[in-house]
Amino acid sequence: SFTVTVLEKQDEPELEYIEISQSSSYKTAYEVGEEFDTTGIIVFAYYSNGESIDVTQSVAYSGFNSQSAGDYKITITYEGHEAEFMINVAESPVVHEEYLEISGDFKSEYLVGEEFDKTGLIVILHDVNGETIDVTNECSFEGFNSEQAGRVFVIVTYRELSTEIPLYIGEVPSITPEQ
């Protein structure tokens, strides 16, 4: 003889909803032509028994379009449940033009007869990629003339680019003997 014990079937917890974790830090701003980036997106599934499980590796994404600028709704799907977030796709920025920027702590006021002094002067090239490069030592400096008082402009040239630095030439103070 044997005894049969019938156990009640435990109800499987039901998936109630999925949600993007509040601690997620993910990309929502794209440029036209960029690929979708899921880095940082963390998705949890919440069940009827109170459990939550990280299901990030098992979700599907839809709605991404970077072919044209605009706002798009990204839908994340897991076992028939969805979570959504918005992204923005912007036009690619205009190609940068190269230009020179003058900076640094340099002498801008001279007395008649003084020589040009570029100590502290920094010439920065802003290139087409938006990069900045110190090109001070590769520049030529022309046009400085301290023979007479007034405003003068030094022309700074790097390759085919140039810019001007306004400088001021002041009179040498005259020394009068004390009476």
Short mmCIF file of C-alpha atoms in Angstrom, two decimals:
data_model
loop_
_atom_site.label_atom_id
_atom_site.label_comp_id
_atom_site.label_asym_id
_atom_site.label_seq_id
_atom_site.Cartn_x
_atom_site.Cartn_y
_atom_site.Cartn_z
CA SER A 1 0.00 0.00 0.00
CA PHE A 2 1.15 3.51 -0.59
CA THR A 3 -0.03 7.02 0.26
CA VAL A 4 -0.63 9.72 -2.31
CA THR A 5 -0.30 13.29 -1.14
CA VAL A 6 -1.85 15.92 -3.37
CA LEU A 7 -0.14 19.28 -3.21
CA GLU A 8 -1.84 22.43 -4.31
CA LYS A 9 -0.27 23.90 -7.37
CA GLN A 10 1.58 27.10 -6.44
CA ASP A 11 0.46 29.94 -8.61
CA GLU A 12 3.29 31.27 -10.72
CA PRO A 13 3.78 34.98 -10.04
CA GLU A 14 2.38 37.06 -12.87
CA LEU A 15 4.35 39.72 -14.66
CA GLU A 16 2.53 42.95 -13.85
CA TYR A 17 4.65 45.57 -15.62
CA ILE A 18 8.13 46.56 -16.73
CA GLU A 19 9.87 49.82 -15.97
CA ILE A 20 13.08 51.63 -16.80
CA SER A 21 15.06 52.00 -13.59
CA GLN A 22 15.08 55.52 -12.17
CA SER A 23 18.84 55.15 -11.70
CA SER A 24 19.35 54.56 -15.42
CA SER A 25 21.46 57.14 -17.21
CA TYR A 26 21.04 56.69 -20.94
CA LYS A 27 21.28 58.61 -24.17
CA THR A 28 18.20 60.53 -25.31
CA ALA A 29 19.83 63.06 -27.68
CA TYR A 30 21.03 61.86 -31.08
CA GLU A 31 22.19 63.36 -34.36
CA VAL A 32 20.81 62.37 -37.74
CA GLY A 33 22.50 59.14 -38.87
CA GLU A 34 23.63 58.01 -35.41
CA GLU A 35 23.16 54.42 -34.20
CA PHE A 36 20.85 53.59 -31.28
CA ASP A 37 22.77 53.22 -28.01
CA THR A 38 21.28 51.12 -25.21
CA THR A 39 24.20 51.74 -22.84
CA GLY A 40 22.93 52.61 -19.38
CA ILE A 41 19.33 51.50 -19.90
CA ILE A 42 18.26 49.20 -17.04
CA VAL A 43 14.84 47.51 -17.23
CA PHE A 44 13.11 45.74 -14.36
CA ALA A 45 10.15 43.35 -14.55
CA TYR A 46 7.75 43.60 -11.58
CA TYR A 47 5.77 40.49 -10.54
CA SER A 48 2.56 39.91 -8.56
CA ASN A 49 4.50 38.38 -5.65
CA GLY A 50 6.42 41.68 -5.15
CA GLU A 51 9.61 40.49 -6.80
CA SER A 52 11.44 42.55 -9.36
CA ILE A 53 14.02 41.17 -11.76
CA ASP A 54 16.53 42.94 -14.00
CA VAL A 55 15.49 41.88 -17.51
CA THR A 56 17.67 44.38 -19.41
CA GLN A 57 19.40 41.67 -21.45
CA SER A 58 16.08 40.16 -22.58
CA VAL A 59 14.14 43.17 -23.82
CA ALA A 60 13.42 44.30 -27.39
CA TYR A 61 13.57 47.92 -28.56
CA SER A 62 11.48 49.54 -31.29
CA GLY A 63 10.74 53.03 -32.60
CA PHE A 64 14.27 54.30 -33.16
CA ASN A 65 14.75 56.38 -36.30
CA SER A 66 17.75 58.59 -36.89
CA GLN A 67 17.13 59.18 -40.58
CA SER A 68 15.45 62.52 -39.93
CA ALA A 69 15.34 65.04 -37.12
CA GLY A 70 12.48 64.93 -34.63
CA ASP A 71 11.18 63.46 -31.39
CA TYR A 72 10.67 59.70 -31.32
CA LYS A 73 9.08 57.32 -28.81
CA ILE A 74 11.25 54.29 -28.03
CA THR A 75 9.27 51.25 -26.91
CA ILE A 76 10.88 48.56 -24.78
CA THR A 77 9.07 45.21 -24.83
CA TYR A 78 9.39 42.21 -22.51
CA GLU A 79 6.93 39.29 -22.49
CA GLY A 80 4.11 41.41 -23.92
CA HIS A 81 4.64 44.36 -21.56
CA GLU A 82 5.96 47.73 -22.65
CA ALA A 83 7.84 50.72 -21.25
CA GLU A 84 8.52 53.88 -23.23
CA PHE A 85 10.82 56.87 -23.32
CA MET A 86 11.37 59.75 -25.71
CA ILE A 87 14.48 60.63 -27.67
CA ASN A 88 15.34 63.62 -29.82
CA VAL A 89 17.20 63.38 -33.12
CA ALA A 90 18.76 66.68 -34.21
CA GLU A 91 20.33 67.72 -37.47
CA SER A 92 24.08 67.18 -37.52
CA PRO A 93 25.89 70.35 -36.55
CA VAL A 94 27.22 72.58 -39.26
CA VAL A 95 30.79 71.80 -40.21
CA HIS A 96 33.02 74.05 -38.16
CA GLU A 97 35.13 76.66 -39.87
CA GLU A 98 38.72 77.04 -38.80
CA TYR A 99 39.61 80.21 -36.95
CA LEU A 100 42.23 81.60 -34.60
CA GLU A 101 41.56 82.77 -31.06
CA ILE A 102 43.91 85.01 -29.10
CA SER A 103 44.11 84.40 -25.36
CA GLY A 104 46.51 84.42 -22.45
CA ASP A 105 47.91 87.14 -20.23
CA PHE A 106 50.05 89.22 -22.56
CA LYS A 107 51.26 92.79 -22.82
CA SER A 108 48.77 94.98 -24.70
CA GLU A 109 50.09 98.45 -23.82
CA TYR A 110 53.52 99.70 -24.87
CA LEU A 111 55.50 102.90 -24.77
CA VAL A 112 56.88 104.55 -27.90
CA GLY A 113 60.08 102.72 -28.90
CA GLU A 114 59.38 99.41 -27.10
CA GLU A 115 59.72 96.06 -28.85
CA PHE A 116 56.76 93.67 -29.32
CA ASP A 117 56.67 91.05 -26.55
CA LYS A 118 54.57 87.93 -27.08
CA THR A 119 55.28 86.48 -23.63
CA GLY A 120 52.03 85.02 -22.26
CA LEU A 121 50.28 85.29 -25.62
CA ILE A 122 48.48 82.12 -26.70
CA VAL A 123 47.13 81.52 -30.20
CA ILE A 124 44.51 78.78 -30.34
CA LEU A 125 43.45 77.13 -33.61
CA HIS A 126 39.81 75.99 -33.66
CA ASP A 127 39.85 73.37 -36.41
CA VAL A 128 37.09 71.88 -38.59
CA ASN A 129 36.55 69.03 -36.11
CA GLY A 130 35.88 71.43 -33.25
CA GLU A 131 39.27 70.62 -31.70
CA THR A 132 41.44 73.33 -30.16
CA ILE A 133 45.20 73.36 -30.69
CA ASP A 134 47.84 75.76 -29.32
CA VAL A 135 49.68 77.00 -32.44
CA THR A 136 51.46 79.99 -30.85
CA ASN A 137 54.95 78.80 -31.79
CA GLU A 138 53.94 78.21 -35.41
CA CYS A 139 52.51 81.71 -35.99
CA SER A 140 54.03 84.81 -37.51
CA PHE A 141 53.42 88.22 -35.92
CA GLU A 142 53.61 91.25 -38.23
CA GLY A 143 52.68 94.92 -38.23
CA PHE A 144 53.93 96.00 -34.82
CA ASN A 145 55.21 99.57 -34.94
CA SER A 146 55.90 101.53 -31.78
CA GLU A 147 57.40 104.63 -33.43
CA GLN A 148 54.41 106.76 -32.51
CA ALA A 149 51.62 106.72 -29.95
CA GLY A 150 48.21 105.34 -30.82
CA ARG A 151 46.44 102.08 -31.60
CA VAL A 152 48.28 99.48 -33.68
CA PHE A 153 47.29 96.03 -34.86
CA VAL A 154 49.57 93.03 -34.90
CA ILE A 155 48.56 90.54 -37.59
CA VAL A 156 48.85 86.95 -36.36
CA THR A 157 49.10 84.39 -39.16
CA TYR A 158 48.95 80.61 -39.01
CA ARG A 159 48.98 78.88 -42.40
CA GLU A 160 46.22 80.67 -44.38
CA LEU A 161 44.40 81.94 -41.30
CA SER A 162 45.00 85.30 -39.69
CA THR A 163 43.58 87.54 -37.00
CA GLU A 164 44.49 90.88 -35.48
CA ILE A 165 45.54 91.86 -31.97
CA PRO A 166 44.78 95.48 -31.08
CA LEU A 167 47.58 97.07 -29.01
CA TYR A 168 48.06 100.55 -27.61
CA ILE A 169 51.27 102.58 -27.86
CA GLY A 170 51.55 105.34 -25.27
CA GLU A 171 53.83 108.37 -25.08
CA VAL A 172 56.98 108.09 -22.99
CA PRO A 173 56.33 110.31 -19.99
CA SER A 174 58.53 113.37 -19.95
CA ILE A 175 60.54 113.91 -16.85
CA THR A 176 60.55 117.45 -15.61
CA PRO A 177 63.21 118.54 -13.13
CA GLU A 178 61.97 119.51 -9.71
CA GLN A 179 62.01 123.22 -8.95
#
